[in-house]
Amino acid sequence: MADVTPPLPQSAGYGVIVGLGAVFALGMIWVTHLMKKAFDEDNKATETFMVANRSVGTGLTAAAVISSWLYSTALLGATLLTYKYGLALGVWWGASASIVICLLSYISIEAKRKSPNAHTLLELVKTRYGTTAHILWVVLCLLNNTLVFSAMLLGAATAVASLTGMSVIASTYLLPIKLGVAIYTYFGGLRATFLTDYVHTFIVMIILVWLTIKIIVVKEIGSIGALYDAVIAADKINPVEGNYKGSHLTMRSDESLFFGILHVISNIGAVIMDTGFWQKGFSADVAAAVPGYVLGGVASFSVPWAVGTIGGLAAIALEQTPAFPIYPRTMTAEEISSGLVLPYVVRAVSGKAGAAALLVTIFMACTSIASAQMIATSSIISFDIYGTYINKTPNDKQLIRWSHIGVVTTLIFISTLATAFHLGGVDMSWLLYVIGNMINPGVFPTLFTLLWRGQTRLAAIISPIVGMICGISVWLSTAWYYYGEVSIASTGATKPNLFGCLVAFFVPLPVTLLISLAQPQSFDWSHFNQIKSIKTEHGRAAQLGTDQAEWFTPERIQYMKRMSRWAAFWAIFTIVGQALLWPLAMYGAKMVFSKPISNASWIIANMEEKNKFFTAWIVFAYIFLWFTLIVGNFYPLFDGGFKSIWIVIKGKRGVNESNQPVTGSPGSESSTEEQRVQSKVHLGTSEP
């Protein structure tokens, strides 16, 4: 990459990472202060810092979900893999994001039904299985958050370096440790994370819509039809091995199928074992959890699909033109696997302006995920390590202090680990493939912790350990079998990781079933009620117990059961539609996409290509991207955001004038279920 001159100076990189970060920090601290005045939101209280008083609304929840999947790895990875394997890859990547979020909507409502006062997944594990299982899950969840965060950070740092000439090592430290993320997460907690998720999503979606349109209309391409012609011409010179007729424009792609299965399974593991996603579920209002997750999950599909498809195919079309930054040579394997396909495309179509826009996009995507990961990891350090093993009777102030310690510790450790990966020759693509081997073993035991009474303590402990041992063994042995060595290159290949992930994911299922059924037990869900809200110095969050019956009113129980059924239906519908009916059916069709044209004789001569819908495919991807823009940018404003902003501007106090908190947990509920369900949940708080 030494022969490529960055389009932006290093000062631009430092200016965005440090300067823009500081602006965001000051802005979020100011907003937190205003919300405290208007709605009595106390970010120094654990219930606010960790779970945002369990009052986040549908629109903001959906925006946060979209933001959670705006990984820099999603933007960069979907583009580079589409460049390598074709447009089928974007569909599989989008499905891997959408499916798991819709599944999490069901898990979220079940968690709120069975343990409304929980703050983290690990509290559930500790309550049900005891200390040994709890320590095991602490390790599994920290491993998951560490690898996911490192992959995102490494890809973002490499892209920033290519755009500005900054050192990759400097980027790995400054992107997450920079003043902005550290300060607004340190002071604002999960509420600040939700609000910055929204701001980040708002900016990123506008930039992505602009970039995808700019790619098509640039003079070197000019139209969707011209993009099609350029890709067809390139495929004649460099056909894709394993694709039908060697084409990028087919769903019959072996590598895309393998990666799709691998990524769907890995993403399920990444989300189920990520305490941050559970915290967002705990923080959502009862009436907002399922709709917010479902809406955000559906909208999340479009970003890797649209950006990956358009960006990846544009790279194929532009690589042999003088507009491409590295012309006349083609991209090296190192540049591709490092995620530089999208930065090169953006530079080709929009020069410095596009490079600056992509720099801001990567910054936004990285900081949003960094903030969520810091809150998730700090919650483990404060609740599940300090509050469980160091000080078993912590007060609110002590937990907040240790949450802050967790934020700082996470920043330093992850940046150092990402630097070590970079210096050791590990890139974003390798981590993207490998993660599932290590995080998937905990999926079924975790799901059964919440959904099946019969899983025993012994089964919960043994099954993930067996799964991890088997998964890693298959991964490494398969790499040696296919490539004759165990190296970074061989262990990062598709088949070893596919087989390893499948084994790590599915082996714990029969293990936990056999052990549990050998000595059947039935867990009493009411034991989860031992988990209590944290009482502040002012007594704002009452302890669980006397208000339990009052909180679980018949209306609320019925509503939550209805939401649970609806979430289960939507999760099944999404899995069947996006993982089976759409990509697998088209995989079996054996066709190359074609574009609509008016030359009748050409059509007659090519009747075997009946599906002339490449143009429709791209247009629909644009429509879906605009849908995501509307859901992530504008729906939160109409879902009470404008009203809440107006209240803040006027300086009017909300419902908490009587010192009654707005929460969705027992012991702090001040209204009836009918009022709670019918009331709209707004931008960060309930309707006053």
mmCIF file of C-alpha atoms in Angstrom, residues 174-444:
data_model
loop_
_atom_site.group_PDB
_atom_site.id
_atom_site.type_symbol
_atom_site.label_atom_id
_atom_site.label_comp_id
_atom_site.label_asym_id
_atom_site.label_seq_id
_atom_site.Cartn_x
_atom_site.Cartn_y
_atom_site.Cartn_z
ATOM 1 C CA LEU A 174 -7.359 6.766 19.146
ATOM 2 C CA LEU A 175 -10.597 5.456 17.636
ATOM 3 C CA PRO A 176 -11.936 3.946 20.881
ATOM 4 C CA ILE A 177 -9.764 5.749 23.453
ATOM 5 C CA LYS A 178 -10.282 9.150 21.967
ATOM 6 C CA LEU A 179 -11.813 11.821 24.128
ATOM 7 C CA GLY A 180 -15.312 11.473 22.697
ATOM 8 C CA VAL A 181 -16.308 7.877 23.311
ATOM 9 C CA ALA A 182 -14.535 7.688 26.640
ATOM 10 C CA ILE A 183 -16.173 10.806 28.047
ATOM 11 C CA TYR A 184 -19.769 10.390 26.900
ATOM 12 C CA THR A 185 -19.796 6.707 27.844
ATOM 13 C CA TYR A 186 -18.098 7.432 31.162
ATOM 14 C CA PHE A 187 -20.609 10.102 32.142
ATOM 15 C CA GLY A 188 -23.755 9.158 30.240
ATOM 16 C CA GLY A 189 -23.916 5.369 30.422
ATOM 17 C CA LEU A 190 -26.409 3.422 28.317
ATOM 18 C CA ARG A 191 -28.689 6.443 27.812
ATOM 19 C CA ALA A 192 -25.835 8.336 26.179
ATOM 20 C CA THR A 193 -25.083 5.245 24.099
ATOM 21 C CA PHE A 194 -28.676 5.120 22.829
ATOM 22 C CA LEU A 195 -28.701 8.809 21.955
ATOM 23 C CA THR A 196 -25.326 8.698 20.237
ATOM 24 C CA ASP A 197 -26.462 5.554 18.422
ATOM 25 C CA TYR A 198 -29.277 7.648 16.999
ATOM 26 C CA VAL A 199 -27.033 10.562 16.023
ATOM 27 C CA HIS A 200 -24.488 8.209 14.467
ATOM 28 C CA THR A 201 -27.179 6.320 12.562
ATOM 29 C CA PHE A 202 -28.653 9.589 11.297
ATOM 30 C CA ILE A 203 -25.337 10.758 9.841
ATOM 31 C CA VAL A 204 -24.117 7.379 8.570
ATOM 32 C CA MET A 205 -27.356 6.546 6.742
ATOM 33 C CA ILE A 206 -27.376 9.872 4.912
ATOM 34 C CA ILE A 207 -23.766 9.348 3.826
ATOM 35 C CA LEU A 208 -24.405 5.756 2.703
ATOM 36 C CA VAL A 209 -27.421 6.739 0.612
ATOM 37 C CA TRP A 210 -25.383 9.512 -1.008
ATOM 38 C CA LEU A 211 -22.379 7.260 -1.660
ATOM 39 C CA THR A 212 -24.398 4.443 -3.235
ATOM 40 C CA ILE A 213 -26.115 6.895 -5.574
ATOM 41 C CA LYS A 214 -22.806 8.595 -6.388
ATOM 42 C CA ILE A 215 -21.259 5.237 -7.330
ATOM 43 C CA ILE A 216 -23.912 4.572 -9.956
ATOM 44 C CA VAL A 217 -23.998 8.046 -11.532
ATOM 45 C CA VAL A 218 -20.226 8.647 -11.703
ATOM 46 C CA LYS A 219 -19.117 9.069 -15.322
ATOM 47 C CA GLU A 220 -16.969 5.924 -15.287
ATOM 48 C CA ILE A 221 -20.147 3.889 -14.649
ATOM 49 C CA GLY A 222 -23.131 6.118 -15.466
ATOM 50 C CA SER A 223 -26.070 3.769 -14.917
ATOM 51 C CA ILE A 224 -27.147 0.440 -13.488
ATOM 52 C CA GLY A 225 -27.011 -1.046 -16.976
ATOM 53 C CA ALA A 226 -23.458 0.185 -17.509
ATOM 54 C CA LEU A 227 -22.441 -1.340 -14.174
ATOM 55 C CA TYR A 228 -23.890 -4.637 -15.350
ATOM 56 C CA ASP A 229 -21.978 -4.489 -18.646
ATOM 57 C CA ALA A 230 -18.701 -3.699 -16.881
ATOM 58 C CA VAL A 231 -19.045 -6.610 -14.461
ATOM 59 C CA ILE A 232 -19.966 -9.029 -17.270
ATOM 60 C CA ALA A 233 -16.885 -7.914 -19.216
ATOM 61 C CA ALA A 234 -14.637 -8.319 -16.177
ATOM 62 C CA ASP A 235 -16.006 -11.810 -15.481
ATOM 63 C CA LYS A 236 -14.957 -12.952 -18.941
ATOM 64 C CA ILE A 237 -11.366 -12.094 -18.055
ATOM 65 C CA ASN A 238 -11.361 -13.192 -14.399
ATOM 66 C CA PRO A 239 -14.188 -15.651 -13.721
ATOM 67 C CA VAL A 240 -15.067 -16.497 -10.125
ATOM 68 C CA GLU A 241 -14.203 -20.053 -9.186
ATOM 69 C CA GLY A 242 -17.193 -21.872 -7.728
ATOM 70 C CA ASN A 243 -19.766 -19.472 -9.182
ATOM 71 C CA TYR A 244 -22.236 -20.459 -11.899
ATOM 72 C CA LYS A 245 -20.600 -19.614 -15.246
ATOM 73 C CA GLY A 246 -17.865 -17.856 -13.274
ATOM 74 C CA SER A 247 -20.115 -14.826 -12.813
ATOM 75 C CA HIS A 248 -20.345 -12.312 -9.986
ATOM 76 C CA LEU A 249 -23.994 -11.821 -10.983
ATOM 77 C CA THR A 250 -25.416 -15.098 -9.749
ATOM 78 C CA MET A 251 -26.802 -16.467 -6.512
ATOM 79 C CA ARG A 252 -25.221 -19.824 -7.387
ATOM 80 C CA SER A 253 -21.992 -19.128 -5.520
ATOM 81 C CA ASP A 254 -20.385 -21.839 -3.406
ATOM 82 C CA GLU A 255 -18.156 -19.492 -1.425
ATOM 83 C CA SER A 256 -21.072 -17.127 -0.744
ATOM 84 C CA LEU A 257 -23.175 -20.057 0.451
ATOM 85 C CA PHE A 258 -20.402 -21.314 2.721
ATOM 86 C CA PHE A 259 -19.782 -17.850 4.113
ATOM 87 C CA GLY A 260 -23.523 -17.260 4.501
ATOM 88 C CA ILE A 261 -23.963 -20.338 6.680
ATOM 89 C CA LEU A 262 -20.802 -19.489 8.601
ATOM 90 C CA HIS A 263 -21.803 -15.865 9.149
ATOM 91 C CA VAL A 264 -25.419 -16.560 10.133
ATOM 92 C CA ILE A 265 -24.230 -18.995 12.797
ATOM 93 C CA SER A 266 -21.381 -16.735 13.923
ATOM 94 C CA ASN A 267 -23.692 -13.736 14.201
ATOM 95 C CA ILE A 268 -26.139 -15.717 16.308
ATOM 96 C CA GLY A 269 -23.256 -16.467 18.630
ATOM 97 C CA ALA A 270 -21.976 -12.889 18.551
ATOM 98 C CA VAL A 271 -25.375 -11.497 19.562
ATOM 99 C CA ILE A 272 -26.545 -14.144 22.029
ATOM 100 C CA MET A 273 -23.220 -14.002 23.880
ATOM 101 C CA ASP A 274 -22.987 -10.184 23.738
ATOM 102 C CA THR A 275 -24.246 -8.742 27.015
ATOM 103 C CA GLY A 276 -24.664 -5.391 25.255
ATOM 104 C CA PHE A 277 -27.588 -6.644 23.156
ATOM 105 C CA TRP A 278 -29.204 -8.098 26.276
ATOM 106 C CA GLN A 279 -28.809 -4.760 28.046
ATOM 107 C CA LYS A 280 -30.589 -2.979 25.217
ATOM 108 C CA GLY A 281 -33.411 -5.484 25.577
ATOM 109 C CA PHE A 282 -33.566 -4.937 29.346
ATOM 110 C CA SER A 283 -33.506 -1.164 28.824
ATOM 111 C CA ALA A 284 -36.401 -1.062 26.358
ATOM 112 C CA ASP A 285 -39.883 -0.297 27.620
ATOM 113 C CA VAL A 286 -42.190 -3.319 27.747
ATOM 114 C CA ALA A 287 -44.305 -1.886 24.929
ATOM 115 C CA ALA A 288 -41.219 -1.090 22.830
ATOM 116 C CA ALA A 289 -38.942 -4.116 23.141
ATOM 117 C CA VAL A 290 -40.433 -6.418 20.494
ATOM 118 C CA PRO A 291 -41.546 -3.767 17.952
ATOM 119 C CA GLY A 292 -38.208 -1.974 18.302
ATOM 120 C CA TYR A 293 -36.128 -5.095 17.765
ATOM 121 C CA VAL A 294 -38.257 -6.409 14.900
ATOM 122 C CA LEU A 295 -38.298 -3.071 13.089
ATOM 123 C CA GLY A 296 -34.583 -2.567 13.624
ATOM 124 C CA GLY A 297 -33.848 -6.148 12.583
ATOM 125 C CA VAL A 298 -35.741 -5.847 9.308
ATOM 126 C CA ALA A 299 -34.120 -2.500 8.544
ATOM 127 C CA SER A 300 -30.630 -3.853 9.311
ATOM 128 C CA PHE A 301 -30.800 -6.127 6.277
ATOM 129 C CA SER A 302 -30.339 -3.346 3.752
ATOM 130 C CA VAL A 303 -26.959 -1.906 4.739
ATOM 131 C CA PRO A 304 -24.708 -4.903 3.972
ATOM 132 C CA TRP A 305 -26.938 -5.880 1.047
ATOM 133 C CA ALA A 306 -27.104 -2.499 -0.697
ATOM 134 C CA VAL A 307 -23.670 -1.135 0.222
ATOM 135 C CA GLY A 308 -21.945 -4.497 -0.244
ATOM 136 C CA THR A 309 -23.572 -5.197 -3.611
ATOM 137 C CA ILE A 310 -23.130 -1.748 -5.121
ATOM 138 C CA GLY A 311 -19.680 -1.130 -3.641
ATOM 139 C CA GLY A 312 -18.322 -4.593 -4.463
ATOM 140 C CA LEU A 313 -19.578 -4.637 -8.049
ATOM 141 C CA ALA A 314 -18.373 -1.071 -8.576
ATOM 142 C CA ALA A 315 -14.871 -2.157 -7.540
ATOM 143 C CA ILE A 316 -14.933 -4.799 -10.284
ATOM 144 C CA ALA A 317 -16.133 -2.250 -12.827
ATOM 145 C CA LEU A 318 -13.680 0.498 -11.849
ATOM 146 C CA GLU A 319 -10.525 -1.470 -11.090
ATOM 147 C CA GLN A 320 -9.344 -1.429 -14.715
ATOM 148 C CA THR A 321 -10.048 2.283 -15.237
ATOM 149 C CA PRO A 322 -7.671 5.230 -14.644
ATOM 150 C CA ALA A 323 -10.056 6.530 -11.977
ATOM 151 C CA PHE A 324 -9.121 3.710 -9.602
ATOM 152 C CA PRO A 325 -6.507 4.881 -7.054
ATOM 153 C CA ILE A 326 -4.054 2.034 -7.702
ATOM 154 C CA TYR A 327 -4.442 1.851 -11.516
ATOM 155 C CA PRO A 328 -2.889 0.221 -13.529
ATOM 156 C CA ARG A 329 -2.300 -2.576 -11.043
ATOM 157 C CA THR A 330 -5.074 -4.522 -9.320
ATOM 158 C CA MET A 331 -5.647 -4.893 -5.596
ATOM 159 C CA THR A 332 -3.405 -7.276 -3.725
ATOM 160 C CA ALA A 333 -4.732 -10.040 -1.487
ATOM 161 C CA GLU A 334 -3.512 -8.056 1.524
ATOM 162 C CA GLU A 335 -5.411 -4.939 0.475
ATOM 163 C CA ILE A 336 -8.584 -6.918 -0.146
ATOM 164 C CA SER A 337 -8.536 -8.843 3.134
ATOM 165 C CA SER A 338 -7.715 -5.648 5.035
ATOM 166 C CA GLY A 339 -10.996 -4.129 3.848
ATOM 167 C CA LEU A 340 -9.668 -1.509 1.423
ATOM 168 C CA VAL A 341 -12.095 -2.292 -1.410
ATOM 169 C CA LEU A 342 -14.713 0.248 -0.307
ATOM 170 C CA PRO A 343 -12.195 3.048 0.438
ATOM 171 C CA TYR A 344 -10.689 2.620 -3.039
ATOM 172 C CA VAL A 345 -14.129 2.696 -4.682
ATOM 173 C CA VAL A 346 -15.158 5.813 -2.784
ATOM 174 C CA ARG A 347 -11.936 7.566 -3.752
ATOM 175 C CA ALA A 348 -12.496 6.621 -7.385
ATOM 176 C CA VAL A 349 -16.037 7.988 -7.591
ATOM 177 C CA SER A 350 -15.865 11.080 -5.385
ATOM 178 C CA GLY A 351 -12.242 11.925 -4.611
ATOM 179 C CA LYS A 352 -11.431 13.792 -1.422
ATOM 180 C CA ALA A 353 -15.074 14.560 -0.653
ATOM 181 C CA GLY A 354 -15.941 10.880 -0.730
ATOM 182 C CA ALA A 355 -12.862 9.982 1.287
ATOM 183 C CA ALA A 356 -13.855 12.519 3.929
ATOM 184 C CA ALA A 357 -17.424 11.192 3.974
ATOM 185 C CA LEU A 358 -16.200 7.612 4.368
ATOM 186 C CA LEU A 359 -13.817 8.697 7.121
ATOM 187 C CA VAL A 360 -16.738 10.208 9.032
ATOM 188 C CA THR A 361 -18.814 7.080 8.366
ATOM 189 C CA ILE A 362 -16.124 4.775 9.739
ATOM 190 C CA PHE A 363 -15.639 7.089 12.703
ATOM 191 C CA MET A 364 -19.376 7.040 13.456
ATOM 192 C CA ALA A 365 -19.706 3.285 13.026
ATOM 193 C CA CYS A 366 -16.663 2.627 15.166
ATOM 194 C CA THR A 367 -17.578 4.964 18.006
ATOM 195 C CA SER A 368 -21.152 3.711 18.200
ATOM 196 C CA ILE A 369 -20.038 0.097 18.561
ATOM 197 C CA ALA A 370 -17.192 1.097 20.876
ATOM 198 C CA SER A 371 -19.595 2.816 23.243
ATOM 199 C CA ALA A 372 -21.965 -0.170 23.321
ATOM 200 C CA GLN A 373 -19.103 -2.610 23.859
ATOM 201 C CA MET A 374 -17.658 -0.511 26.660
ATOM 202 C CA ILE A 375 -20.991 -0.435 28.486
ATOM 203 C CA ALA A 376 -21.409 -4.191 27.984
ATOM 204 C CA THR A 377 -17.943 -5.014 29.271
ATOM 205 C CA SER A 378 -18.085 -2.524 32.132
ATOM 206 C CA SER A 379 -21.370 -4.073 33.269
ATOM 207 C CA ILE A 380 -19.629 -7.443 33.554
ATOM 208 C CA ILE A 381 -16.796 -5.897 35.554
ATOM 209 C CA SER A 382 -19.114 -3.972 37.887
ATOM 210 C CA PHE A 383 -22.076 -6.314 38.386
ATOM 211 C CA ASP A 384 -20.624 -9.736 37.713
ATOM 212 C CA ILE A 385 -17.081 -9.441 39.049
ATOM 213 C CA TYR A 386 -17.006 -6.616 41.599
ATOM 214 C CA GLY A 387 -20.610 -6.908 42.789
ATOM 215 C CA THR A 388 -20.494 -10.700 42.944
ATOM 216 C CA TYR A 389 -17.042 -11.626 44.200
ATOM 217 C CA ILE A 390 -15.376 -8.510 45.633
ATOM 218 C CA ASN A 391 -18.195 -6.609 47.348
ATOM 219 C CA LYS A 392 -21.378 -8.652 47.614
ATOM 220 C CA THR A 393 -23.423 -5.752 48.993
ATOM 221 C CA PRO A 394 -22.402 -2.822 46.786
ATOM 222 C CA ASN A 395 -24.259 0.437 46.815
ATOM 223 C CA ASP A 396 -25.156 2.439 43.749
ATOM 224 C CA LYS A 397 -22.136 4.735 43.981
ATOM 225 C CA GLN A 398 -19.678 1.844 44.182
ATOM 226 C CA LEU A 399 -21.168 0.101 41.148
ATOM 227 C CA ILE A 400 -20.971 3.285 39.103
ATOM 228 C CA ARG A 401 -17.312 3.718 40.103
ATOM 229 C CA TRP A 402 -16.500 0.196 38.967
ATOM 230 C CA SER A 403 -18.478 0.703 35.780
ATOM 231 C CA HIS A 404 -16.223 3.664 35.045
ATOM 232 C CA ILE A 405 -13.171 1.537 35.801
ATOM 233 C CA GLY A 406 -14.544 -1.048 33.384
ATOM 234 C CA VAL A 407 -14.904 1.536 30.611
ATOM 235 C CA VAL A 408 -11.290 2.659 30.930
ATOM 236 C CA THR A 409 -9.969 -0.900 31.245
ATOM 237 C CA THR A 410 -11.859 -2.011 28.144
ATOM 238 C CA LEU A 411 -10.481 0.877 26.099
ATOM 239 C CA ILE A 412 -6.872 0.133 26.928
ATOM 240 C CA PHE A 413 -7.100 -3.650 26.618
ATOM 241 C CA ILE A 414 -8.987 -3.796 23.304
ATOM 242 C CA SER A 415 -6.741 -1.227 21.644
ATOM 243 C CA THR A 416 -3.658 -3.140 22.757
ATOM 244 C CA LEU A 417 -5.102 -6.433 21.528
ATOM 245 C CA ALA A 418 -6.034 -4.954 18.134
ATOM 246 C CA THR A 419 -2.500 -3.608 17.827
ATOM 247 C CA ALA A 420 -1.086 -7.043 18.629
ATOM 248 C CA PHE A 421 -3.318 -8.609 15.972
ATOM 249 C CA HIS A 422 -2.104 -6.091 13.399
ATOM 250 C CA LEU A 423 1.566 -6.602 14.220
ATOM 251 C CA GLY A 424 1.059 -10.367 14.165
ATOM 252 C CA GLY A 425 -0.353 -10.344 10.637
ATOM 253 C CA VAL A 426 -3.995 -10.883 11.599
ATOM 254 C CA ASP A 427 -6.481 -8.708 9.703
ATOM 255 C CA MET A 428 -10.213 -8.004 9.818
ATOM 256 C CA SER A 429 -11.063 -10.761 7.343
ATOM 257 C CA TRP A 430 -9.334 -13.436 9.458
ATOM 258 C CA LEU A 431 -11.177 -12.385 12.609
ATOM 259 C CA LEU A 432 -14.442 -12.229 10.677
ATOM 260 C CA TYR A 433 -14.141 -15.896 9.748
ATOM 261 C CA VAL A 434 -12.620 -17.228 12.972
ATOM 262 C CA ILE A 435 -14.805 -15.647 15.670
ATOM 263 C CA GLY A 436 -17.551 -18.277 15.501
ATOM 264 C CA ASN A 437 -15.237 -21.117 16.506
ATOM 265 C CA MET A 438 -14.791 -19.549 19.933
ATOM 266 C CA ILE A 439 -18.123 -17.899 20.715
ATOM 267 C CA ASN A 440 -20.688 -20.365 19.332
ATOM 268 C CA PRO A 441 -20.407 -23.051 22.068
ATOM 269 C CA GLY A 442 -22.373 -20.926 24.519
ATOM 270 C CA VAL A 443 -25.405 -20.291 22.304
ATOM 271 C CA PHE A 444 -27.707 -23.235 23.096
#
